[in-house]
Amino acid sequence: MTGRGLEGFYRAGRRVLSRCQVRVAGREPVAVQSRMTTADSARFLGTVRTSAHTGPDPDVVVERVRHADGTERITLYSAAPRPLRLPVEVALGTDLADLGAIASGAPGPELPASVHDSGLRWSSPVGNSSITADPQPVDALASAGLLRWEFVLPPGGSTSVELRVRPDGTGPVRAVGRAATSPLAPARAAGDDPRVRELLRTSIEDLQALLLRDPAHPTDTHLAAGAPWRCGLAPAEALAAARMLLPLGTRLVAGTLRTLARTQLRGPGDQSGMIPGPRRDAGTHLPPSCTGTEATLLFPVLLAEARRWGLPDPDTEELLPTAERCLTWLRTTVGDTPYLRDPQPAGPVRCETQAHAHRAALLGADLLDACGRPGGAGLRQWAQELRAAFREEFWIDDLGGGRPAAARAPDGRLVPHLGAAAVHLLDTGLLGGGERASGLLAKVQTEQLARLLGGPAMDSGWGLRGLGAKEAGYNPFGHRGGAVRTHETAVAVAGLAAAGYEKEAASLLRGTLAAAEAFGHRLPEMYAGEQRTDGSAPVPHPAACRPAATAAAAGVLLLTTLAGIRPDAPAGTVTLRPVRSAPLGEIVLTGLRIAGAPFSVRVGRLGLAMVEEAADGLQLGV
């Protein structure tokens, strides 16, 4: 850990340690391997030759195991035939810089250290940090930020030093997901393709590492958006990830919804009923979008679908008033118009926002009707008006068969570029009886969109590009302009499969699974949209979170899509719509949850699905 770039330990968005360099017998170990062992730990291996007369073979192995809770264990293993006297030095430093300053390349200089307890301490006007060592060093030099030990290792012997870093006045960090009360079911996958087992296992492991608990409401857990850039709550991402994780149970959904319900804006004003969220960059073609709008529309959708998956009635009743306020905000904001416009002055009408709003209206109406609340008829009427207008006014005809517009500018001009945001048009949502809600596009338009998403301009071979390769401004590293975004790829796979376009869905699925294997089954938030060729590998994106909530949840969605599970817990039924082409051969998913009980399903090589475990009384629908 050299202190360059993003390296370091972080706590609450501040770098509490930026440099941790080890020297053994005056030499820096030669790095031979580094890898993440879990979502919150990594192992680094190096070797040292302590004598020039030992030939090419190293006689000391240095292992460093680093954990996200702020601890690192440095272990020395001797392979020498004689006892070794090894002086060990660890050089430490930090700038206590804010993550935003580090991301922009302006972290500031290292701070001077002082000797503190069995280690060192750094202070600045914005905070402080200390590091303690076990065993206690024989020497500590504050001016050099240096701790020293002297060890004697017998042949085949070993010794360790453990370092612990944290801001003053804070206790050790304990990941919520490591507790016995994790809200995520311990699901497992098996089948003809061995990668499915590792993808599901790693995805759940990543999600557990990202779990956060509301300190004021410790029973409510939700997901951080991702590490290292967004280690806190991002409303739209938390809701989207929780929705993809419904097959793992409804406890995380309930905690996420309750946490965000407490943030909902109340009182007079245009924003009353909104769940606030930051703006999100939308690339070069459009201004930043409002994630608060997306979160507000996702809230009633997630509550409605969670009820279908078996969210207990008391939880639904508790959260229903918040969902009603979200839907009231939607109807009040659109007024007599068919479209939901961006909230900023002269904002555009975005394609994906209309998809989110249409789904919220239909699933929200279904929820209101089921709970005996008024308002469903008005929402359905508006959704019908939106469908008619969208199919007529948002479609761009061209010689290639046409495409949906990315947005309508305030002057009515259509923004024509083809991007991954269009996949949300395929995500219509789940209604009762295993039925999907109506989509914004007509059947022929849906077929054309499926063809475009499956074409080489959008399908990179590793997943779905954020912007078509033939569009102006395409950049394979553009985080909204060409990079593969894992979440949108999974939404595309699920939407295409549900609409019956299995060839296109299977191609994107196989590409993403190949990318996951190259990334050690730990899918990043995004990666470069370069075209896959023989012998190539997906290229990491330098600004990607890994692990990321939506990317890890996407791994769950990709695999459960193969079984096409559509529950209706209030009606006591579950319908299966598997991918008939069985693109990964046989797959078995066990340990899922429907209606609070274990649920297991097998999809055979002929694309036929069979329920192997389910709650008592849960009937298979048709």
mmCIF file of N, CA, C and O in Angstrom, residues 243 297-298 301 330 339-340 349-363 382 386 390 394 421-429 437-441:
data_model
loop_
_atom_site.group_PDB
_atom_site.id
_atom_site.type_symbol
_atom_site.label_atom_id
_atom_site.label_comp_id
_atom_site.label_asym_id
_atom_site.label_seq_id
_atom_site.Cartn_x
_atom_site.Cartn_y
_atom_site.Cartn_z
ATOM 1 N N ARG A 243 -34.912 -5.172 -5.132
ATOM 2 C CA ARG A 243 -35.913 -5.764 -6.029
ATOM 3 C C ARG A 243 -35.353 -6.995 -6.730
ATOM 4 O O ARG A 243 -36.045 -8.014 -6.860
ATOM 5 N N LEU A 297 -40.461 6.325 -7.773
ATOM 6 C CA LEU A 297 -41.239 5.425 -8.619
ATOM 7 C C LEU A 297 -40.970 3.953 -8.297
ATOM 8 O O LEU A 297 -41.836 3.092 -8.475
ATOM 9 N N LEU A 298 -39.780 3.656 -7.814
ATOM 10 C CA LEU A 298 -39.437 2.280 -7.473
ATOM 11 C C LEU A 298 -40.087 1.821 -6.173
ATOM 12 O O LEU A 298 -40.340 0.626 -5.982
ATOM 13 N N VAL A 301 -43.435 0.078 -6.589
ATOM 14 C CA VAL A 301 -43.195 -1.134 -7.387
ATOM 15 C C VAL A 301 -42.618 -2.233 -6.506
ATOM 16 O O VAL A 301 -43.076 -3.389 -6.531
ATOM 17 N N LEU A 330 -46.710 11.227 -8.131
ATOM 18 C CA LEU A 330 -46.687 10.948 -9.566
ATOM 19 C C LEU A 330 -47.881 11.585 -10.255
ATOM 20 O O LEU A 330 -47.727 12.309 -11.249
ATOM 21 N N TYR A 339 -46.830 12.672 -19.872
ATOM 22 C CA TYR A 339 -45.445 12.339 -19.561
ATOM 23 C C TYR A 339 -45.021 12.874 -18.203
ATOM 24 O O TYR A 339 -45.534 13.892 -17.732
ATOM 25 N N LEU A 340 -44.034 12.184 -17.602
ATOM 26 C CA LEU A 340 -43.389 12.648 -16.385
ATOM 27 C C LEU A 340 -42.063 13.284 -16.780
ATOM 28 O O LEU A 340 -41.144 12.594 -17.220
ATOM 29 N N VAL A 349 -37.915 14.876 -21.163
ATOM 30 C CA VAL A 349 -38.774 13.732 -20.857
ATOM 31 C C VAL A 349 -37.983 12.493 -21.241
ATOM 32 O O VAL A 349 -37.776 12.221 -22.422
ATOM 33 N N ARG A 350 -37.504 11.761 -20.264
ATOM 34 C CA ARG A 350 -36.610 10.633 -20.521
ATOM 35 C C ARG A 350 -37.394 9.353 -20.782
ATOM 36 O O ARG A 350 -38.415 9.086 -20.145
ATOM 37 N N CYS A 351 -36.846 8.554 -21.669
ATOM 38 C CA CYS A 351 -37.450 7.265 -22.005
ATOM 39 C C CYS A 351 -37.576 6.382 -20.765
ATOM 40 O O CYS A 351 -38.654 5.860 -20.465
ATOM 41 N N GLU A 352 -36.478 6.201 -20.015
ATOM 42 C CA GLU A 352 -36.513 5.287 -18.879
ATOM 43 C C GLU A 352 -37.400 5.802 -17.754
ATOM 44 O O GLU A 352 -38.010 5.010 -17.021
ATOM 45 N N THR A 353 -37.521 7.130 -17.621
ATOM 46 C CA THR A 353 -38.411 7.669 -16.597
ATOM 47 C C THR A 353 -39.860 7.311 -16.901
ATOM 48 O O THR A 353 -40.641 6.987 -15.995
ATOM 49 N N GLN A 354 -40.239 7.342 -18.174
ATOM 50 C CA GLN A 354 -41.609 6.961 -18.537
ATOM 51 C C GLN A 354 -41.836 5.479 -18.265
ATOM 52 O O GLN A 354 -42.928 5.075 -17.835
ATOM 53 N N ALA A 355 -40.796 4.660 -18.496
ATOM 54 C CA ALA A 355 -40.926 3.231 -18.201
ATOM 55 C C ALA A 355 -41.122 3.010 -16.705
ATOM 56 O O ALA A 355 -41.968 2.208 -16.284
ATOM 57 N N HIS A 356 -40.327 3.713 -15.881
ATOM 58 C CA HIS A 356 -40.474 3.586 -14.424
ATOM 59 C C HIS A 356 -41.855 4.071 -13.980
ATOM 60 O O HIS A 356 -42.493 3.447 -13.113
ATOM 61 N N ALA A 357 -42.303 5.195 -14.540
ATOM 62 C CA ALA A 357 -43.587 5.769 -14.127
ATOM 63 C C ALA A 357 -44.754 4.872 -14.543
ATOM 64 O O ALA A 357 -45.706 4.678 -13.776
ATOM 65 N N HIS A 358 -44.684 4.328 -15.748
ATOM 66 C CA HIS A 358 -45.749 3.449 -16.241
ATOM 67 C C HIS A 358 -45.850 2.201 -15.371
ATOM 68 O O HIS A 358 -46.952 1.786 -14.968
ATOM 69 N N ARG A 359 -44.713 1.601 -15.051
ATOM 70 C CA ARG A 359 -44.703 0.417 -14.191
ATOM 71 C C ARG A 359 -45.236 0.758 -12.796
ATOM 72 O O ARG A 359 -46.001 -0.009 -12.199
ATOM 73 N N ALA A 360 -44.829 1.911 -12.255
ATOM 74 C CA ALA A 360 -45.301 2.316 -10.924
ATOM 75 C C ALA A 360 -46.815 2.506 -10.920
ATOM 76 O O ALA A 360 -47.497 2.137 -9.952
ATOM 77 N N ALA A 361 -47.355 3.075 -12.000
ATOM 78 C CA ALA A 361 -48.797 3.302 -12.065
ATOM 79 C C ALA A 361 -49.560 1.980 -12.079
ATOM 80 O O ALA A 361 -50.540 1.803 -11.341
ATOM 81 N N LEU A 362 -49.117 1.031 -12.901
ATOM 82 C CA LEU A 362 -49.848 -0.234 -13.014
ATOM 83 C C LEU A 362 -49.690 -1.103 -11.773
ATOM 84 O O LEU A 362 -50.665 -1.654 -11.261
ATOM 85 N N LEU A 363 -48.463 -1.247 -11.276
ATOM 86 C CA LEU A 363 -48.265 -2.066 -10.081
ATOM 87 C C LEU A 363 -48.814 -1.358 -8.843
ATOM 88 O O LEU A 363 -49.322 -2.011 -7.920
ATOM 89 N N TRP A 382 -54.309 6.932 -16.489
ATOM 90 C CA TRP A 382 -53.137 7.711 -16.913
ATOM 91 C C TRP A 382 -52.132 6.817 -17.639
ATOM 92 O O TRP A 382 -51.539 7.219 -18.646
ATOM 93 N N LEU A 386 -50.502 7.337 -21.290
ATOM 94 C CA LEU A 386 -49.054 7.358 -21.506
ATOM 95 C C LEU A 386 -48.669 6.356 -22.586
ATOM 96 O O LEU A 386 -47.855 6.670 -23.469
ATOM 97 N N PHE A 390 -46.778 7.461 -25.918
ATOM 98 C CA PHE A 390 -45.396 7.000 -26.053
ATOM 99 C C PHE A 390 -45.207 6.230 -27.351
ATOM 100 O O PHE A 390 -44.219 6.446 -28.072
ATOM 101 N N PHE A 394 -42.729 8.639 -29.181
ATOM 102 C CA PHE A 394 -41.373 8.337 -28.714
ATOM 103 C C PHE A 394 -40.647 7.373 -29.639
ATOM 104 O O PHE A 394 -39.549 6.935 -29.341
ATOM 105 N N ALA A 421 -30.348 2.474 -21.436
ATOM 106 C CA ALA A 421 -31.518 2.901 -20.667
ATOM 107 C C ALA A 421 -32.817 2.375 -21.268
ATOM 108 O O ALA A 421 -33.821 2.215 -20.559
ATOM 109 N N ALA A 422 -32.794 2.061 -22.569
ATOM 110 C CA ALA A 422 -34.004 1.544 -23.228
ATOM 111 C C ALA A 422 -34.419 0.183 -22.698
ATOM 112 O O ALA A 422 -35.568 -0.237 -22.888
ATOM 113 N N VAL A 423 -33.515 -0.528 -22.006
ATOM 114 C CA VAL A 423 -33.882 -1.860 -21.506
ATOM 115 C C VAL A 423 -35.005 -1.767 -20.472
ATOM 116 O O VAL A 423 -35.741 -2.751 -20.265
ATOM 117 N N HIS A 424 -35.165 -0.617 -19.821
ATOM 118 C CA HIS A 424 -36.210 -0.488 -18.811
ATOM 119 C C HIS A 424 -37.607 -0.542 -19.440
ATOM 120 O O HIS A 424 -38.586 -0.773 -18.728
ATOM 121 N N LEU A 425 -37.688 -0.354 -20.749
ATOM 122 C CA LEU A 425 -38.972 -0.526 -21.435
ATOM 123 C C LEU A 425 -39.432 -1.978 -21.403
ATOM 124 O O LEU A 425 -40.626 -2.259 -21.544
ATOM 125 N N LEU A 426 -38.501 -2.913 -21.234
ATOM 126 C CA LEU A 426 -38.827 -4.332 -21.189
ATOM 127 C C LEU A 426 -39.180 -4.795 -19.782
ATOM 128 O O LEU A 426 -39.713 -5.889 -19.603
ATOM 129 N N ASP A 427 -38.853 -3.983 -18.776
ATOM 130 C CA ASP A 427 -39.068 -4.351 -17.381
ATOM 131 C C ASP A 427 -40.438 -3.837 -16.951
ATOM 132 O O ASP A 427 -40.573 -2.738 -16.423
ATOM 133 N N THR A 428 -41.466 -4.649 -17.169
ATOM 134 C CA THR A 428 -42.829 -4.170 -16.946
ATOM 135 C C THR A 428 -43.342 -4.440 -15.538
ATOM 136 O O THR A 428 -44.275 -3.780 -15.088
ATOM 137 N N GLY A 429 -42.753 -5.403 -14.815
ATOM 138 C CA GLY A 429 -43.172 -5.672 -13.451
ATOM 139 C C GLY A 429 -44.152 -6.826 -13.346
ATOM 140 O O GLY A 429 -44.784 -7.236 -14.326
ATOM 141 N N ALA A 437 -47.073 -7.007 -16.258
ATOM 142 C CA ALA A 437 -47.847 -5.812 -16.586
ATOM 143 C C ALA A 437 -47.641 -5.455 -18.054
ATOM 144 O O ALA A 437 -46.675 -5.892 -18.701
ATOM 145 N N SER A 438 -48.529 -4.652 -18.592
ATOM 146 C CA SER A 438 -48.401 -4.184 -19.974
ATOM 147 C C SER A 438 -47.156 -3.321 -20.114
ATOM 148 O O SER A 438 -46.745 -2.635 -19.179
ATOM 149 N N GLY A 439 -46.561 -3.345 -21.305
ATOM 150 C CA GLY A 439 -45.393 -2.522 -21.580
ATOM 151 C C GLY A 439 -45.760 -1.276 -22.359
ATOM 152 O O GLY A 439 -46.852 -1.165 -22.919
ATOM 153 N N LEU A 440 -44.817 -0.325 -22.392
ATOM 154 C CA LEU A 440 -45.056 0.917 -23.125
ATOM 155 C C LEU A 440 -45.006 0.717 -24.627
ATOM 156 O O LEU A 440 -45.636 1.466 -25.376
ATOM 157 N N LEU A 441 -44.262 -0.278 -25.082
ATOM 158 C CA LEU A 441 -44.087 -0.474 -26.515
ATOM 159 C C LEU A 441 -45.129 -1.444 -27.068
ATOM 160 O O LEU A 441 -45.567 -2.370 -26.388
#
